[in-house]
Coordinates of C-alpha atoms in Angstrom, one line a residue:
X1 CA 133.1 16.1 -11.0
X2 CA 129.9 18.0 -11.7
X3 CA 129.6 20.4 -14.1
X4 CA 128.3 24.4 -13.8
X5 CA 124.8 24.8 -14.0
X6 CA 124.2 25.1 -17.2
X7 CA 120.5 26.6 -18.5
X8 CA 119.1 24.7 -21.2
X9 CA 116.4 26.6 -23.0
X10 CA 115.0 25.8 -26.3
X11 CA 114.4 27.5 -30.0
X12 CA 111.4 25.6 -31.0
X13 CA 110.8 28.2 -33.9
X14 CA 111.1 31.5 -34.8
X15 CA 108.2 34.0 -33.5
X16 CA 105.7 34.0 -35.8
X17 CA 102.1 36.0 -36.0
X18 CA 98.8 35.2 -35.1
X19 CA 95.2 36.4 -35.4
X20 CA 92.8 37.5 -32.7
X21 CA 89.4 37.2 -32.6
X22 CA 89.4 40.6 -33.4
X23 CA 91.4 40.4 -36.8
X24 CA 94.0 42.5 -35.4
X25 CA 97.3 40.4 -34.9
X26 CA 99.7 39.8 -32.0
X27 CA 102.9 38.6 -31.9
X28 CA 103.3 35.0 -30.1
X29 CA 106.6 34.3 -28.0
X30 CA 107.0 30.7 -29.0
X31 CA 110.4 29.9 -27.1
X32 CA 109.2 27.8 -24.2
X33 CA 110.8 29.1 -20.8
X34 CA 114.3 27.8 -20.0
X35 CA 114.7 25.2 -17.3
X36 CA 118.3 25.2 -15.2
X37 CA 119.8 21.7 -14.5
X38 CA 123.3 20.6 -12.7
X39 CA 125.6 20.2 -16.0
X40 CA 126.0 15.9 -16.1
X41 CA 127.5 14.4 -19.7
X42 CA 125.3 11.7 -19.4
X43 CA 122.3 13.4 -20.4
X44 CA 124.0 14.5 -24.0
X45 CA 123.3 10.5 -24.7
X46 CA 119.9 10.5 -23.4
X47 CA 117.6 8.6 -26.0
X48 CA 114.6 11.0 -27.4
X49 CA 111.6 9.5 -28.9
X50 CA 110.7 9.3 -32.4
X51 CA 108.0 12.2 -32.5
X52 CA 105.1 12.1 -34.4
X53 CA 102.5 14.8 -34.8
X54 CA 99.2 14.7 -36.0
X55 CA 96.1 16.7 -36.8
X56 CA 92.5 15.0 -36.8
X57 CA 90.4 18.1 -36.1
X58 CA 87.6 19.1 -38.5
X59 CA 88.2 22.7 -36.4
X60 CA 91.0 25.0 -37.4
X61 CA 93.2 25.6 -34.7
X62 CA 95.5 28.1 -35.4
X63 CA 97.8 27.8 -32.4
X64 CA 99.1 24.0 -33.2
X65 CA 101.1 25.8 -36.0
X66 CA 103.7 26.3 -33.5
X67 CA 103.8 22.5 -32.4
X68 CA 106.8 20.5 -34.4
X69 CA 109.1 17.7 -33.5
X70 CA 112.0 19.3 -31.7
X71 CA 109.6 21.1 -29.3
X72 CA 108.3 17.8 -28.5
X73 CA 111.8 16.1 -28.4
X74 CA 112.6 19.2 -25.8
X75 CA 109.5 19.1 -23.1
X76 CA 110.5 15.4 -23.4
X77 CA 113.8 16.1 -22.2
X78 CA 113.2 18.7 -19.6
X79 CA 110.5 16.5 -18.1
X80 CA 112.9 13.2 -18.2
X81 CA 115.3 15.5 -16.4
X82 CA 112.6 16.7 -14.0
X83 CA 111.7 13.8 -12.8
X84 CA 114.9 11.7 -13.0
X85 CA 118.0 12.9 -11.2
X86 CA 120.1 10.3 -13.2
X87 CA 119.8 10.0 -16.9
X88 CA 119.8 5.9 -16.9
X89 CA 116.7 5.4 -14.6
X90 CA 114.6 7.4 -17.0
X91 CA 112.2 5.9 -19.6
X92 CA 114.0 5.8 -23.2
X93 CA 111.0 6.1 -24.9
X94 CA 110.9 5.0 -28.7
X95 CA 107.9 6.7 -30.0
X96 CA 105.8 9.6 -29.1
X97 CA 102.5 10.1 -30.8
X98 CA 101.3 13.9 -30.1
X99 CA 97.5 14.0 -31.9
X100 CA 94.8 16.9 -31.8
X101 CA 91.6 15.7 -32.0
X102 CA 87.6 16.5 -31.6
X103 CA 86.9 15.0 -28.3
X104 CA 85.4 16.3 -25.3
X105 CA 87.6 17.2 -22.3
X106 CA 91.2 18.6 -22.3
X107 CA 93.8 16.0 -23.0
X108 CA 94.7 12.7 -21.9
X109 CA 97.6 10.1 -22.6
X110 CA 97.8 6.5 -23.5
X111 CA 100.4 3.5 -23.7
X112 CA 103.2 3.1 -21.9
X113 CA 107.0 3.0 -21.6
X114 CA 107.0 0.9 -24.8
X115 CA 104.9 3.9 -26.7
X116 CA 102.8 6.9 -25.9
X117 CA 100.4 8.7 -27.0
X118 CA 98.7 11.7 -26.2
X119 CA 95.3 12.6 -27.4
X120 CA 94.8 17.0 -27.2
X121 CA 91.1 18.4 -27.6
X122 CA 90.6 20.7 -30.7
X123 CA 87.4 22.0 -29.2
X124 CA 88.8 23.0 -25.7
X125 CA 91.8 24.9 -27.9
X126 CA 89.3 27.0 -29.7
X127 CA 87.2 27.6 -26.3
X128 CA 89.6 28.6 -24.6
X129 CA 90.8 31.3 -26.9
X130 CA 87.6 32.6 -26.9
X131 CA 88.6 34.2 -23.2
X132 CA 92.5 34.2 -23.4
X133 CA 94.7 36.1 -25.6
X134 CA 96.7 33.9 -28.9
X135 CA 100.1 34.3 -26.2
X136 CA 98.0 32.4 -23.2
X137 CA 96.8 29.8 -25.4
X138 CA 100.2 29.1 -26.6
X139 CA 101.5 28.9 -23.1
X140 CA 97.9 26.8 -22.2
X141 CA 99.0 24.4 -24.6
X142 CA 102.1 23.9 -23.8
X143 CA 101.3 23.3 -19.7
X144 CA 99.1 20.7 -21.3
X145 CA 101.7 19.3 -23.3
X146 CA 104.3 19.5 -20.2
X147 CA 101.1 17.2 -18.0
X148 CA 100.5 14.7 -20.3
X149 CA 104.5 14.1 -21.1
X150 CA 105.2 13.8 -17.7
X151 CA 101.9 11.0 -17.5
X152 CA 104.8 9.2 -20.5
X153 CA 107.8 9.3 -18.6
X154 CA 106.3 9.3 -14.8
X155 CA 106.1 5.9 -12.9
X156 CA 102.7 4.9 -11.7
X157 CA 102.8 1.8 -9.1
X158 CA 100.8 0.2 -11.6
X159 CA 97.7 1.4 -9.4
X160 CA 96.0 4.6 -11.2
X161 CA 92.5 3.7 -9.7
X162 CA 93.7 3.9 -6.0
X163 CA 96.1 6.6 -6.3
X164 CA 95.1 8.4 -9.0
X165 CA 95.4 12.4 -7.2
X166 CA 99.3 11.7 -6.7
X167 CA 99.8 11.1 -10.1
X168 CA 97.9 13.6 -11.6
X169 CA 100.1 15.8 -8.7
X170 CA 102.7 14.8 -9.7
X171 CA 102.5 15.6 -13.2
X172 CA 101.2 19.1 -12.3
X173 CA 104.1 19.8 -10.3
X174 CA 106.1 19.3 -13.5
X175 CA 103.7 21.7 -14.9
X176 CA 105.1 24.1 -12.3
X177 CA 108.5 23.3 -12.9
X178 CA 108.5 24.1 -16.8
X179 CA 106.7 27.2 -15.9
X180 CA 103.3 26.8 -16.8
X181 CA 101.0 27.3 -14.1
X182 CA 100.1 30.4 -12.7
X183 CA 100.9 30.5 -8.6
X184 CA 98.3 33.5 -8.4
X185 CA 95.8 31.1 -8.8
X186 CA 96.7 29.2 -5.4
X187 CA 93.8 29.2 -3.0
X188 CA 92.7 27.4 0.8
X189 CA 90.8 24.4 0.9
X190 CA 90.8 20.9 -0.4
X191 CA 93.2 18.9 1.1
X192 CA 96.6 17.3 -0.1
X193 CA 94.8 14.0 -1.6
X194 CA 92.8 16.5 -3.6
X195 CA 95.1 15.8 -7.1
X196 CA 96.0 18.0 -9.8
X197 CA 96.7 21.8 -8.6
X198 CA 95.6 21.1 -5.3
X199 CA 98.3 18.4 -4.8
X200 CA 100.7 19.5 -7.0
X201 CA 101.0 23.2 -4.9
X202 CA 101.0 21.4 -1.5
X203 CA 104.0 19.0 -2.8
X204 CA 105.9 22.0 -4.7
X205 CA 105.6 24.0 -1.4
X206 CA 106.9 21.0 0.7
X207 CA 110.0 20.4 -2.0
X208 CA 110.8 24.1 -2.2
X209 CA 110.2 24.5 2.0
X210 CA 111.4 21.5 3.7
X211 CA 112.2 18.3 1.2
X212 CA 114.6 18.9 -1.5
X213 CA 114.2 16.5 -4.3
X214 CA 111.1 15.5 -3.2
X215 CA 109.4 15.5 -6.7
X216 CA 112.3 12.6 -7.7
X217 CA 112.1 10.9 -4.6
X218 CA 108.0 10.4 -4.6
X219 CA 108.3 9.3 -8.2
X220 CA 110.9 6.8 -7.6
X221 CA 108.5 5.1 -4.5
X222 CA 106.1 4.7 -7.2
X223 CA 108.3 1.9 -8.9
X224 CA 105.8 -0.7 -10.0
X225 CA 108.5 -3.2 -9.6
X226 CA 109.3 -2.5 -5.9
X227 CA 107.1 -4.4 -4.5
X228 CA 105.9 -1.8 -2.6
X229 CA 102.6 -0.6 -2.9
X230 CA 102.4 3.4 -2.1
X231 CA 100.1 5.0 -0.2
X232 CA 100.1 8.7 1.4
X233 CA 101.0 6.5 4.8
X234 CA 103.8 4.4 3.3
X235 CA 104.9 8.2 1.5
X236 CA 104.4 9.9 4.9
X237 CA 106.4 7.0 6.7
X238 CA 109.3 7.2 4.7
X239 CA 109.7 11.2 4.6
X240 CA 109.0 11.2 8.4
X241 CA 106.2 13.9 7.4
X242 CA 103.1 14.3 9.6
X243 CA 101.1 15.5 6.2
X244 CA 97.9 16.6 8.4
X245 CA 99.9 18.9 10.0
X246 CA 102.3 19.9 7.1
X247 CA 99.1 20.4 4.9
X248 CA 97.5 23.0 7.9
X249 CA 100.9 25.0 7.7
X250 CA 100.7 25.1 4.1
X251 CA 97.4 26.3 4.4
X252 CA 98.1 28.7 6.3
X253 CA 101.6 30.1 4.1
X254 CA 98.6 30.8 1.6

């Protein structure tokens, strides 16, 4: 029988203060945003990775004083449970490396189901803040964090190269789901093989109008072990969705 809804939030610490670039100081909100879930038991036993965080920068960067191991542990969760409707066809990873580094770009993830880890950029941290208040970059880091866990615990046909946008759409879209993207900054043009927000908005707006559970169902048909190689023609087959003509009426809901 299932359970209430039940909203599983998270205390990853207390609030604590930080500095602006103008020495005054502003108080950081450092509870991520809860996520609602169906109540199911079998999630209590779901296995959480070993965490392990680490700090290469020669930069300071104040805001990773708010990143520990049960915040980790709890984006890991919510995205297992974002992507997975049933607790034993998700990944049990055993270890989770989290690392913030001097490196050019924004972040990016490495390994597999047998170990991840995810590589953050000190330099786009401290850039970023430069523009942003100390509460945006918290929440920028976080939507970071949210991408590149989902790139641990997403399935991937084994076939990045080809089908790259979908991925990177899909792990956008669980982005959106935790909370951390900004729909304001939805816009016309591209097209639905575009990846990353592009993608991610068109599939969110498809799931929300038309295809519930569609953000489990496309990751599932990119089981490497199907022997099924996805495309947007196999995906548009199987959901009986003419995407050139979904993607127009998107366009035009913007």
């Amino acid at each position: 029988m299932k359970a209430k809804a039940v909203i599983l939030a998270f205390a990853a610490t207390v609030s604590l203060m930080a500095h602006s670039a103008t020495a005054a100081t502003e108080e950081i909100r450092t509870e991520i945003k809860p996520i609602q879930f169906n109540g199911d038991i079998n999630w209590l036993a779901f296995d959480l990775p070993n965490v392990q965080i680490r700090y290469f920068s020669q930069d300071q960067v104040a805001v990773w004083q708010h990143i520990d191991v049960n915040l980790i542990k709890q984006i890991s969760y919510n995205v297992a449970r974002i992507l997975y409707k049933e607790e034993h066809k998700a990944p049990k990873l055993p270890l989770l490396e989290i690392v913030l580094e001097d490196m050019d770009g924004v972040a990016y993830k490495e390994g597999d189901f047998s170990g991840a880890k995810i590589h953050i950029s000190a330099q786009y941290l401290n850039k970023y803040k430069l523009t942003h208040s100390p509460q945006a970059v918290y929440d920028e880091l976080i939507g970071i964090l949210y991408h590149e866990i989902a790139h641990a615990y997403q399935l991937d046909d084994h076939n990045y190269k080809e089908i790259g946008p979908v991925i990177e759409g899909i792990a956008d879209v669980v982005r959106m789901k935790g909370g951390y993207v900004d729909f304001s900054s939805r816009k016309q043009g591209g097209n639905y093989d575009s990846g990353y927000k592009t993608t991610a908005f068109f599939l969110h707006w498809l799931e929300s109008n038309h295809h519930p559970d569609l953000l489990v169902e496309l990751n599932a048909q990119l089981d490497p072990h199907d022997k099924k190689k996805w495309s947007w023609g196999s995906f548009s087959k199987e959901k009986n969705i003419n995407l050139d003509i979904a993607w127009s009426n998107y366009q035009k809901s913007l």
